Each structure stands twice: as C-alpha cells, then as structure tokens.
Tab-separated table of C-alpha atoms in Angstrom:
chain	number	residue	atom	x	y	z
A	1	MET	CA	0.000	0.000	0.000
A	2	LEU	CA	1.584	3.289	-1.080
A	3	HIS	CA	1.394	6.307	1.233
A	4	LEU	CA	3.003	9.718	1.655
A	5	GLY	CA	5.259	8.619	4.524
A	6	MET	CA	7.231	6.478	2.064
A	7	PHE	CA	8.607	9.612	0.380
A	8	GLU	CA	10.943	12.414	1.308
A	9	ILE	CA	9.589	15.532	-0.358
A	10	GLY	CA	12.055	17.962	-1.947
A	11	LYS	CA	11.795	21.218	-3.848
A	12	PRO	CA	8.749	22.195	-5.927
A	13	LEU	CA	9.291	21.449	-9.632
A	14	GLY	CA	6.254	23.111	-11.086
A	15	LYS	CA	2.678	24.122	-10.653
A	16	GLY	CA	-0.186	22.974	-12.813
A	17	LYS	CA	-3.783	24.084	-12.941
A	18	PHE	CA	-4.879	21.677	-10.226
A	19	GLY	CA	-1.776	20.730	-8.361
A	20	ARG	CA	1.881	21.044	-7.648
A	21	VAL	CA	4.749	18.795	-8.554
A	22	TYR	CA	7.604	18.112	-6.124
A	23	LEU	CA	10.899	16.338	-6.380
A	24	ALA	CA	10.641	13.273	-4.162
A	25	ARG	CA	12.669	10.302	-3.057
A	26	GLU	CA	11.327	6.941	-2.021
A	27	ARG	CA	12.862	6.390	1.431
A	28	SER	CA	13.590	2.677	1.307
A	29	SER	CA	15.115	2.466	-2.193
A	30	GLY	CA	16.390	6.033	-2.679
A	31	PHE	CA	14.481	6.116	-5.992
A	32	VAL	CA	14.110	9.691	-7.233
A	33	CYS	CA	10.796	10.669	-8.815
A	34	ALA	CA	8.372	13.560	-9.167
A	35	LEU	CA	5.268	13.630	-6.993
A	36	LYS	CA	2.222	15.426	-8.386
A	37	VAL	CA	-0.233	16.439	-5.665
A	38	LEU	CA	-3.841	17.142	-6.664
A	39	HIS	CA	-6.471	18.488	-4.272
A	40	LYS	CA	-9.740	16.603	-4.477
A	41	ASN	CA	-11.915	19.620	-3.635
A	42	GLU	CA	-10.359	21.641	-6.496
A	43	LEU	CA	-10.936	18.770	-8.919
A	44	GLN	CA	-14.549	18.519	-7.772
A	45	GLN	CA	-15.169	22.257	-8.046
A	46	SER	CA	-13.840	22.288	-11.594
A	47	ARG	CA	-15.630	19.024	-12.418
A	48	VAL	CA	-12.497	17.345	-13.726
A	49	GLU	CA	-12.407	14.211	-11.546
A	50	LYS	CA	-13.256	12.086	-14.585
A	51	GLN	CA	-10.536	13.763	-16.591
A	52	VAL	CA	-7.927	13.029	-13.913
A	53	GLN	CA	-9.116	9.447	-13.612
A	54	ARG	CA	-8.734	9.104	-17.372
A	55	GLU	CA	-5.288	10.712	-17.305
A	56	ILE	CA	-4.192	8.163	-14.696
A	57	GLU	CA	-5.664	5.209	-16.581
A	58	ILE	CA	-4.082	6.243	-19.859
A	59	GLN	CA	-0.652	7.191	-18.566
A	60	SER	CA	-0.246	4.125	-16.310
A	61	ASN	CA	-0.341	1.911	-19.373
A	62	LEU	CA	2.226	3.762	-21.460
A	63	ARG	CA	5.834	2.612	-21.814
A	64	HIS	CA	7.929	4.608	-24.254
A	65	PRO	CA	11.292	6.387	-23.805
A	66	ASN	CA	9.789	9.696	-24.960
A	67	ILE	CA	6.689	9.545	-22.769
A	68	LEU	CA	6.817	10.452	-19.090
A	69	ARG	CA	6.205	7.364	-16.962
A	70	LEU	CA	3.494	7.258	-14.340
A	71	TYR	CA	4.747	4.669	-11.838
A	72	GLY	CA	1.761	4.602	-9.533
A	73	HIS	CA	-0.752	6.649	-7.569
A	74	PHE	CA	-2.382	6.753	-4.145
A	75	HIS	CA	-4.678	9.097	-2.248
A	76	ASP	CA	-5.691	10.241	1.194
A	77	ARG	CA	-8.850	12.016	2.307
A	78	LYS	CA	-8.032	15.302	0.609
A	79	ARG	CA	-5.419	14.647	-2.059
A	80	ILE	CA	-4.431	12.419	-4.947
A	81	PHE	CA	-0.728	11.690	-5.457
A	82	LEU	CA	0.797	10.662	-8.792
A	83	ILE	CA	4.276	9.125	-8.767
A	84	LEU	CA	5.902	10.329	-11.981
A	85	GLU	CA	9.243	9.932	-13.678
A	86	PHE	CA	11.579	12.825	-12.876
A	87	ALA	CA	12.639	14.667	-16.033
A	88	GLY	CA	15.950	16.180	-14.976
A	89	ARG	CA	16.104	19.129	-17.357
A	90	GLY	CA	12.604	20.442	-16.814
A	91	GLU	CA	10.177	22.075	-19.225
A	92	LEU	CA	11.034	22.303	-22.886
A	93	TYR	CA	9.177	25.604	-22.961
A	94	LYS	CA	11.790	27.232	-20.737
A	95	HIS	CA	14.645	25.996	-22.910
A	96	LEU	CA	12.899	27.355	-26.003
A	97	ARG	CA	12.265	30.765	-24.409
A	98	LYS	CA	15.888	30.974	-23.321
A	99	ALA	CA	17.243	30.036	-26.751
A	100	ASN	CA	14.532	32.044	-28.562
A	101	ARG	CA	14.621	29.357	-31.261
A	102	PHE	CA	16.351	26.028	-31.842
A	103	SER	CA	18.803	25.128	-34.589
A	104	GLU	CA	17.426	22.851	-37.307
A	105	PRO	CA	19.430	19.793	-36.163
A	106	LYS	CA	18.216	20.193	-32.564
A	107	ALA	CA	14.601	20.780	-33.621
A	108	ALA	CA	14.699	17.783	-35.979
A	109	HIS	CA	15.954	15.524	-33.177
A	110	TYR	CA	13.158	16.675	-30.899
A	111	VAL	CA	10.526	16.307	-33.620
A	112	ALA	CA	11.743	12.797	-34.518
A	113	GLN	CA	11.357	11.776	-30.866
A	114	MET	CA	7.873	13.320	-30.774
A	115	ALA	CA	6.926	11.380	-33.907
A	116	SER	CA	8.136	8.135	-32.371
A	117	ALA	CA	6.093	8.766	-29.207
A	118	LEU	CA	2.984	9.777	-31.180
A	119	ARG	CA	3.242	6.679	-33.329
A	120	TYR	CA	3.280	4.585	-30.191
A	121	LEU	CA	0.276	6.481	-28.754
A	122	HIS	CA	-1.769	6.244	-31.939
A	123	ARG	CA	-1.107	2.515	-32.192
A	124	LYS	CA	-2.607	2.255	-28.733
A	125	HIS	CA	-5.561	4.375	-29.921
A	126	VAL	CA	-4.575	7.295	-27.717
A	127	ILE	CA	-4.876	10.818	-29.146
A	128	HIS	CA	-2.917	13.330	-27.050
A	129	ARG	CA	-4.823	16.478	-28.169
A	130	ASP	CA	-2.669	18.952	-26.272
A	131	ILE	CA	0.805	18.863	-27.795
A	132	LYS	CA	2.634	22.130	-26.990
A	133	PRO	CA	6.021	23.080	-25.523
A	134	GLU	CA	4.557	23.460	-22.010
A	135	ASN	CA	3.531	19.785	-22.018
A	136	ILE	CA	6.928	18.453	-23.012
A	137	LEU	CA	9.736	17.836	-20.543
A	138	ILE	CA	13.416	17.130	-21.114
A	139	GLY	CA	15.079	14.133	-19.496
A	140	ILE	CA	18.533	14.076	-17.997
A	141	HIS	CA	20.135	12.980	-21.293
A	142	GLY	CA	18.403	15.730	-23.248
A	143	GLU	CA	15.664	13.439	-24.533
A	144	ILE	CA	12.053	14.524	-24.917
A	145	LYS	CA	9.311	13.331	-22.555
A	146	ILE	CA	5.692	14.002	-23.446
A	147	SER	CA	3.784	14.696	-20.255
A	148	ASP	CA	0.346	15.903	-19.274
A	149	PHE	CA	-2.263	13.508	-20.532
A	150	GLY	CA	-5.100	15.572	-19.070
A	151	TRP	CA	-6.681	16.067	-22.481
A	152	SER	CA	-5.757	12.714	-23.983
A	153	VAL	CA	-8.408	10.337	-24.943
A	154	HIS	CA	-8.532	6.645	-25.608
A	155	ALA	CA	-10.598	6.567	-28.767
A	156	PRO	CA	-10.784	3.097	-30.294
A	157	GLY	CA	-13.456	4.497	-32.647
A	158	ASN	CA	-10.861	7.151	-33.530
A	159	ARG	CA	-13.384	9.959	-33.965
A	160	ARG	CA	-13.985	12.627	-31.323
A	161	LYS	CA	-16.036	15.787	-31.011
A	162	THR	CA	-14.855	17.558	-27.864
A	163	TYR	CA	-13.260	20.953	-28.252
A	164	CYS	CA	-10.129	21.215	-26.150
A	165	GLY	CA	-6.454	22.006	-26.214
A	166	THR	CA	-4.715	25.342	-26.656
A	167	LEU	CA	-5.898	27.832	-29.284
A	168	ASP	CA	-2.534	28.379	-31.027
A	169	TYR	CA	-2.206	24.618	-31.475
A	170	LEU	CA	-5.783	23.734	-32.439
A	171	PRO	CA	-6.247	22.277	-35.944
A	172	PRO	CA	-8.734	23.570	-38.536
A	173	GLU	CA	-11.052	20.623	-37.867
A	174	MET	CA	-11.492	21.889	-34.300
A	175	VAL	CA	-11.812	25.626	-34.967
A	176	SER	CA	-14.123	25.469	-37.969
A	177	ALA	CA	-16.575	22.865	-39.136
A	178	VAL	CA	-14.407	21.207	-41.759
A	179	ASN	CA	-16.315	17.960	-41.293
A	180	PRO	CA	-20.108	18.088	-41.440
A	181	ASP	CA	-20.237	16.267	-38.092
A	182	ASN	CA	-17.365	18.242	-36.466
A	183	SER	CA	-15.458	15.061	-35.743
A	184	TYR	CA	-11.700	14.590	-35.828
A	185	ASP	CA	-9.118	11.876	-35.231
A	186	GLY	CA	-5.436	11.319	-34.400
A	187	ARG	CA	-4.409	13.656	-37.206
A	188	VAL	CA	-5.037	16.565	-34.816
A	189	ASP	CA	-1.731	15.556	-33.183
A	190	LEU	CA	0.014	15.830	-36.558
A	191	TRP	CA	-1.199	19.379	-37.053
A	192	ALA	CA	0.063	20.185	-33.544
A	193	LEU	CA	3.413	18.620	-34.453
A	194	GLY	CA	3.593	21.047	-37.393
A	195	VAL	CA	2.850	24.011	-35.122
A	196	LEU	CA	5.460	22.741	-32.665
A	197	THR	CA	8.109	22.415	-35.399
A	198	TYR	CA	7.374	25.954	-36.550
A	199	GLU	CA	7.631	27.263	-32.995
A	200	PHE	CA	10.928	25.394	-32.432
A	201	LEU	CA	12.470	26.892	-35.569
A	202	VAL	CA	10.948	30.386	-35.574
A	203	GLY	CA	10.477	31.085	-31.873
A	204	GLU	CA	6.755	31.802	-32.021
A	205	ALA	CA	3.581	29.974	-33.037
A	206	PRO	CA	2.591	30.351	-36.734
A	207	PHE	CA	-0.955	31.655	-36.203
A	208	GLU	CA	-0.449	33.883	-33.148
A	209	ASP	CA	-2.922	36.759	-33.293
A	210	THR	CA	-6.120	37.913	-31.563
A	211	PRO	CA	-8.306	34.861	-30.771
A	212	ALA	CA	-10.723	35.605	-33.632
A	213	MET	CA	-7.897	36.150	-36.118
A	214	THR	CA	-6.009	33.086	-34.897
A	215	CYS	CA	-9.093	30.963	-35.630
A	216	ARG	CA	-9.479	32.534	-39.048
A	217	ARG	CA	-5.817	32.017	-39.889
A	218	ILE	CA	-5.847	28.418	-38.668
A	219	SER	CA	-8.899	27.578	-40.767
A	220	ARG	CA	-6.958	28.696	-43.864
A	221	ALA	CA	-3.498	27.583	-42.711
A	222	ASP	CA	-2.546	31.207	-43.279
A	223	MET	CA	1.063	31.565	-42.116
A	224	GLU	CA	4.359	33.015	-43.213
A	225	ILE	CA	7.423	30.818	-43.273
A	226	PRO	CA	10.587	32.881	-42.726
A	227	SER	CA	13.195	32.718	-45.485
A	228	PHE	CA	15.953	31.651	-43.070
A	229	LEU	CA	14.447	28.141	-42.849
A	230	SER	CA	15.900	25.461	-45.117
A	231	VAL	CA	13.914	24.153	-48.078
A	232	GLU	CA	13.478	20.816	-46.255
A	233	ALA	CA	12.212	22.425	-43.039
A	234	THR	CA	9.755	24.554	-45.021
A	235	SER	CA	8.445	21.522	-46.893
A	236	PHE	CA	8.128	19.613	-43.591
A	237	ILE	CA	6.051	22.346	-41.935
A	238	LYS	CA	3.879	22.795	-45.026
A	239	GLY	CA	3.322	19.037	-45.184
A	240	LEU	CA	1.858	19.020	-41.663
A	241	LEU	CA	-0.014	22.324	-41.599
A	242	VAL	CA	-2.522	21.311	-44.250
A	243	VAL	CA	-6.168	22.221	-43.683
A	244	ASN	CA	-7.456	18.895	-44.995
A	245	PRO	CA	-6.410	16.215	-42.467
A	246	GLU	CA	-6.624	13.559	-45.203
A	247	ILE	CA	-3.579	14.965	-46.988
A	248	ARG	CA	-1.470	15.882	-43.974
A	249	LEU	CA	1.773	13.931	-43.671
A	250	ASN	CA	1.251	10.801	-41.583
A	251	LEU	CA	3.695	9.726	-38.876
A	252	GLU	CA	5.511	7.311	-41.153
A	253	GLN	CA	6.025	10.080	-43.718
A	254	VAL	CA	7.199	12.367	-40.923
A	255	GLN	CA	9.862	9.867	-39.886
A	256	GLN	CA	10.971	9.387	-43.507
A	257	HIS	CA	10.910	13.072	-44.432
A	258	PRO	CA	14.149	14.478	-45.950
A	259	TRP	CA	14.365	17.110	-43.182
A	260	ILE	CA	14.303	14.455	-40.446
A	261	LEU	CA	16.649	12.086	-42.328
A	262	LYS	CA	19.115	14.891	-42.978
A	263	HIS	CA	19.585	15.546	-39.237
A	264	CYS	CA	18.760	12.204	-37.616
A	265	ARG	CA	20.973	9.622	-39.241
C-alpha cells in the first residue's frame, strides 16, 4: 500500500492548474521521482475528476522512452498523489524561451522523438490532443518526454467531437466545421506537431494573433514561413499544416521526411 510517509519531499518542480509537482525520493530504495499532488476539492469544483481518472488510466499503461512514466498513484482524504518519472532538465518551454529558437538539427531531433512517441500512442488508440512546448519535458540525457495527458483520450473508434487544447495549437477541424459532423481523429496531433516544429524553428507559433484572427488564420493555414528556414524544413512544416487532415503527412512520412533524415541519421 503506497502512502506519503514512504517519500521524502524535496523542492517544488512546477505548478499545474490543479496541483503542484515536487521532487521526491522513495525512502527505502532512494528512488528519485516527481510527486504530483492534486487536491480533491479543487478537482470537484472544476468538475475534472473524470478527466484526472482518465489521465491516470491512460498514462499508467504507457511505456515509451519519450513519454513520461506514471509509476503509480495513491490518495488520502483530501489529495491524490501521482508518482511520476523525474525529467531532470525540466520544461522544454523554458529551454525554447531561453534560446529564442532552436537550430534545425536540434529541432529535428526533438521532432523525430515526438513522432516516435505519437506513433506509439496512436497505435494504442490514444490521441494526445494537447501537444505544446509546455507539455513536453526534457530528461537528464536531453531526450524529450511528453507529459500531461489531461486532455488525452482513448478513442478506439478514432473519432472525437470535444473541443479542447490550446488555441494556437488547435487544428482547422477543431476551430471550424471542416467535417459536417465536427469530428476529428489522431491527425489533430500531426497538425500540432507542425505548429510545434514551426515554434521550435521560428520562436513563435505560426498563427499567433487575436483569438478571432487566430481561428481565421488556422482555418486557412494562413502563415508566413521565414526565409531563413531550409527548403526541407519549409516543406516539412507545409506538409503538416494542411487544412485537410486527409492529406497531412502521416507519422511514417514524418519519420521518412528528408528534413528528419538529414539531421537524424
């Protein structure tokens, strides 16, 4: 039976919407991990208990080097505790802000790791739906770890209708009724991968604007690609940021794309 007394709690690592994350060490083994503490009353007030339950169910079953591990969970009267893998270098977002933008080789390495993780998720019928720099951590060896499965969904039918995620990263099929029934599938993660690549290389999201304009620009894939990007990088971004999900690059094509192959031999 897991309980809080089994852990030494260290410094805070970050703060999410519903909880805080602390560095922790399991007393008996010395195992270092991250402990995410969620307050039940806050989850109830915001009506997200189901979402957290789903996050736990999904993440407990994932095993991939580029996906943050959830080792276990326990709770007391007031709180839920998630025992997570400790990603030694912290949030990717902070590294990106500090660097302003990444070099093409670095960005390609990150994107290749993202593609590998997404391929694994999609094979397990999991759509992440909230890919963005804030939800990606960096491990001690500089490898990417996708975290935060709060918006993920296990969709064996592969079609969803809920509107969620972050505006700058939402695909056309979520901001405008591209499909008559407003449904979408795992290809929303591919659009987000395109936005992420752009942000890695340019230092800002491609459709950043007022909310109304952002939606309008997304629905037309209206963006400017700076001339300092290589031909391959430009073709990669344009292959993912396609309004029609049917003709977006798929994950296999992403992994075989000349831009990825050029930097990730």
